[in-house]
């Protein structure tokens, strides 16, 4: 049986989610990102909510705005790091090196694919360890890694097979 607090939260979510989602959707690049941020809004509300008052829509939208800002700052830091890695590879190995091609291919991958490849190849984690980090089954981690490898190969320029074989991709 659900508590009064849980029932009240469900009602808040039901009433406010569409407005929060639309608010976030207008400010981010994809519906997937909007769904994730909208869900985070309600996670924050659940964690900070006291039974004294019902969170109103302006409060929910303020939380959403803050989370959107956090997402943009995270994206900007990630892009800056990717650019720094590429610049370092160019300085070290030249503009046409396989290392630069790898950096460029990694940049074009989805975040999830890039993350799992980095866990496997840069952090040297086993499939079981990757599953632990991603909080999924080992078989799910194997499938995700396989898909990420396939996506990586598609991003590599023609003639770069030696690099992908060296990496084990």
Short mmCIF file of C-alpha atoms in Angstrom, two decimals:
data_model
loop_
_atom_site.label_atom_id
_atom_site.label_comp_id
_atom_site.label_asym_id
_atom_site.label_seq_id
_atom_site.Cartn_x
_atom_site.Cartn_y
_atom_site.Cartn_z
CA UNK A 1 0.00 0.00 0.00
CA UNK A 2 1.32 3.44 -0.93
CA UNK A 3 1.82 6.11 1.68
CA UNK A 4 0.12 9.50 1.51
CA UNK A 5 3.40 11.07 0.47
CA UNK A 6 3.81 8.59 -2.39
CA UNK A 7 0.24 9.14 -3.57
CA UNK A 8 0.72 12.91 -3.45
CA UNK A 9 3.96 12.62 -5.40
CA UNK A 10 2.28 10.47 -8.05
CA UNK A 11 -0.40 13.14 -8.41
CA UNK A 12 2.23 15.89 -8.75
CA UNK A 13 4.07 13.87 -11.36
CA UNK A 14 0.90 13.12 -13.32
CA UNK A 15 -0.22 16.76 -13.28
CA UNK A 16 3.15 18.39 -13.95
CA UNK A 17 5.23 16.02 -16.08
CA UNK A 18 3.85 17.20 -19.45
CA UNK A 19 4.63 20.84 -18.66
CA UNK A 20 8.09 20.02 -17.30
CA UNK A 21 8.88 17.83 -20.31
CA UNK A 22 7.79 20.53 -22.81
CA UNK A 23 9.82 23.14 -20.92
CA UNK A 24 12.94 20.97 -21.05
CA UNK A 25 12.33 19.80 -24.63
CA UNK A 26 12.50 23.37 -25.89
CA UNK A 27 15.92 23.79 -24.30
CA UNK A 28 17.80 20.60 -25.19
CA UNK A 29 18.82 18.90 -28.42
CA UNK A 30 16.84 15.66 -28.19
CA UNK A 31 13.71 14.14 -26.74
CA UNK A 32 15.88 11.50 -25.08
CA UNK A 33 17.84 14.18 -23.21
CA UNK A 34 14.58 15.93 -22.31
CA UNK A 35 13.13 12.72 -20.87
CA UNK A 36 16.24 12.15 -18.77
CA UNK A 37 16.28 15.69 -17.41
CA UNK A 38 12.52 15.70 -16.75
CA UNK A 39 12.92 12.46 -14.80
CA UNK A 40 15.77 14.04 -12.83
CA UNK A 41 13.49 16.98 -11.95
CA UNK A 42 11.12 14.62 -10.19
CA UNK A 43 13.99 12.75 -8.53
CA UNK A 44 15.20 16.04 -7.06
CA UNK A 45 11.68 16.98 -6.01
CA UNK A 46 11.20 13.62 -4.31
CA UNK A 47 14.48 13.97 -2.43
CA UNK A 48 13.90 17.55 -1.29
CA UNK A 49 10.15 17.53 -0.79
CA UNK A 50 8.79 17.93 2.68
CA UNK A 51 5.22 17.03 3.45
CA UNK A 52 4.54 20.64 4.45
CA UNK A 53 3.76 21.92 0.98
CA UNK A 54 3.06 20.70 -2.53
CA UNK A 55 5.75 21.69 -5.05
CA UNK A 56 4.19 24.05 -7.58
CA UNK A 57 5.00 24.24 -11.29
CA UNK A 58 7.29 27.32 -10.99
CA UNK A 59 9.47 25.41 -8.52
CA UNK A 60 9.57 22.37 -10.84
CA UNK A 61 10.55 24.56 -13.80
CA UNK A 62 13.29 26.22 -11.73
CA UNK A 63 14.71 22.79 -10.93
CA UNK A 64 14.42 21.89 -14.63
CA UNK A 65 16.22 25.08 -15.69
CA UNK A 66 19.06 24.33 -13.28
CA UNK A 67 19.36 20.76 -14.55
CA UNK A 68 19.39 21.95 -18.17
CA UNK A 69 22.21 24.33 -17.26
CA UNK A 70 24.11 21.46 -15.63
CA UNK A 71 23.64 19.35 -18.77
CA UNK A 72 25.00 22.14 -20.98
CA UNK A 73 28.02 22.65 -18.71
CA UNK A 74 28.72 18.90 -18.74
CA UNK A 75 28.43 18.81 -22.53
CA UNK A 76 30.77 21.81 -22.86
CA UNK A 77 33.36 20.18 -20.58
CA UNK A 78 33.14 16.93 -22.56
CA UNK A 79 33.54 18.76 -25.89
CA UNK A 80 36.49 20.75 -24.55
CA UNK A 81 38.16 17.54 -23.38
CA UNK A 82 37.58 15.87 -26.75
CA UNK A 83 39.09 18.87 -28.53
CA UNK A 84 42.07 18.85 -26.15
CA UNK A 85 42.63 15.13 -26.82
CA UNK A 86 42.44 15.70 -30.58
CA UNK A 87 44.81 18.68 -30.41
CA UNK A 88 47.29 16.65 -28.38
CA UNK A 89 47.11 13.80 -30.89
CA UNK A 90 47.68 16.23 -33.80
CA UNK A 91 50.66 17.83 -32.04
CA UNK A 92 52.18 14.49 -31.17
CA UNK A 93 51.49 12.43 -34.28
CA UNK A 94 50.52 14.82 -37.09
CA UNK A 95 47.18 15.68 -38.64
CA UNK A 96 46.89 12.53 -40.75
CA UNK A 97 47.80 9.98 -38.08
CA UNK A 98 45.68 7.03 -37.06
CA UNK A 99 45.56 8.46 -33.53
CA UNK A 100 43.75 11.56 -34.83
CA UNK A 101 41.41 9.33 -36.85
CA UNK A 102 40.60 7.42 -33.66
CA UNK A 103 39.91 10.66 -31.77
CA UNK A 104 37.66 11.90 -34.57
CA UNK A 105 35.78 8.59 -34.72
CA UNK A 106 35.30 8.59 -30.94
CA UNK A 107 33.95 12.14 -31.07
CA UNK A 108 31.28 11.13 -33.57
CA UNK A 109 30.01 8.23 -31.43
CA UNK A 110 27.02 8.40 -29.13
CA UNK A 111 27.98 9.07 -25.53
CA UNK A 112 27.03 5.53 -24.47
CA UNK A 113 29.20 3.95 -27.16
CA UNK A 114 32.15 6.20 -26.40
CA UNK A 115 31.85 5.49 -22.66
CA UNK A 116 31.84 1.71 -23.01
CA UNK A 117 34.79 1.73 -25.43
CA UNK A 118 36.75 3.92 -23.02
CA UNK A 119 35.94 1.57 -20.14
CA UNK A 120 37.11 -1.41 -22.19
CA UNK A 121 40.19 -0.03 -23.92
CA UNK A 122 41.41 2.99 -21.98
CA UNK A 123 40.49 1.83 -18.49
CA UNK A 124 41.20 -1.83 -19.30
CA UNK A 125 38.06 -3.19 -17.63
CA UNK A 126 36.75 -6.68 -18.27
CA UNK A 127 33.20 -7.24 -19.43
CA UNK A 128 32.20 -8.19 -15.89
CA UNK A 129 33.73 -4.98 -14.52
CA UNK A 130 32.03 -2.92 -17.23
CA UNK A 131 28.73 -4.54 -16.26
CA UNK A 132 29.36 -3.45 -12.68
CA UNK A 133 30.08 0.14 -13.69
CA UNK A 134 27.04 0.30 -15.99
CA UNK A 135 24.87 -1.58 -13.50
CA UNK A 136 23.70 -4.13 -16.05
CA UNK A 137 24.16 -7.84 -16.63
CA UNK A 138 27.40 -9.11 -18.10
CA UNK A 139 25.57 -10.29 -21.23
CA UNK A 140 24.05 -6.79 -21.68
CA UNK A 141 27.53 -5.28 -21.33
CA UNK A 142 28.84 -7.69 -24.01
CA UNK A 143 26.05 -6.68 -26.39
CA UNK A 144 26.62 -2.96 -25.73
CA UNK A 145 30.36 -3.35 -26.27
CA UNK A 146 29.76 -5.25 -29.52
CA UNK A 147 27.43 -2.50 -30.77
CA UNK A 148 29.89 0.21 -29.76
CA UNK A 149 32.71 -1.55 -31.62
CA UNK A 150 30.53 -1.79 -34.72
CA UNK A 151 29.63 1.90 -34.49
CA UNK A 152 33.31 2.78 -34.04
CA UNK A 153 34.33 0.80 -37.12
CA UNK A 154 31.72 2.65 -39.17
CA UNK A 155 33.16 5.99 -38.04
CA UNK A 156 36.74 5.13 -38.94
CA UNK A 157 37.93 6.28 -42.37
CA UNK A 158 38.54 3.73 -45.12
CA UNK A 159 41.98 2.17 -44.89
CA UNK A 160 42.21 2.46 -41.12
CA UNK A 161 41.66 -1.25 -40.52
CA UNK A 162 45.09 -1.63 -38.93
CA UNK A 163 44.12 0.72 -36.12
CA UNK A 164 40.86 -1.05 -35.39
CA UNK A 165 42.63 -4.42 -35.38
CA UNK A 166 45.35 -3.11 -33.04
CA UNK A 167 42.67 -1.89 -30.66
CA UNK A 168 40.82 -5.19 -30.86
CA UNK A 169 37.76 -3.41 -32.27
#
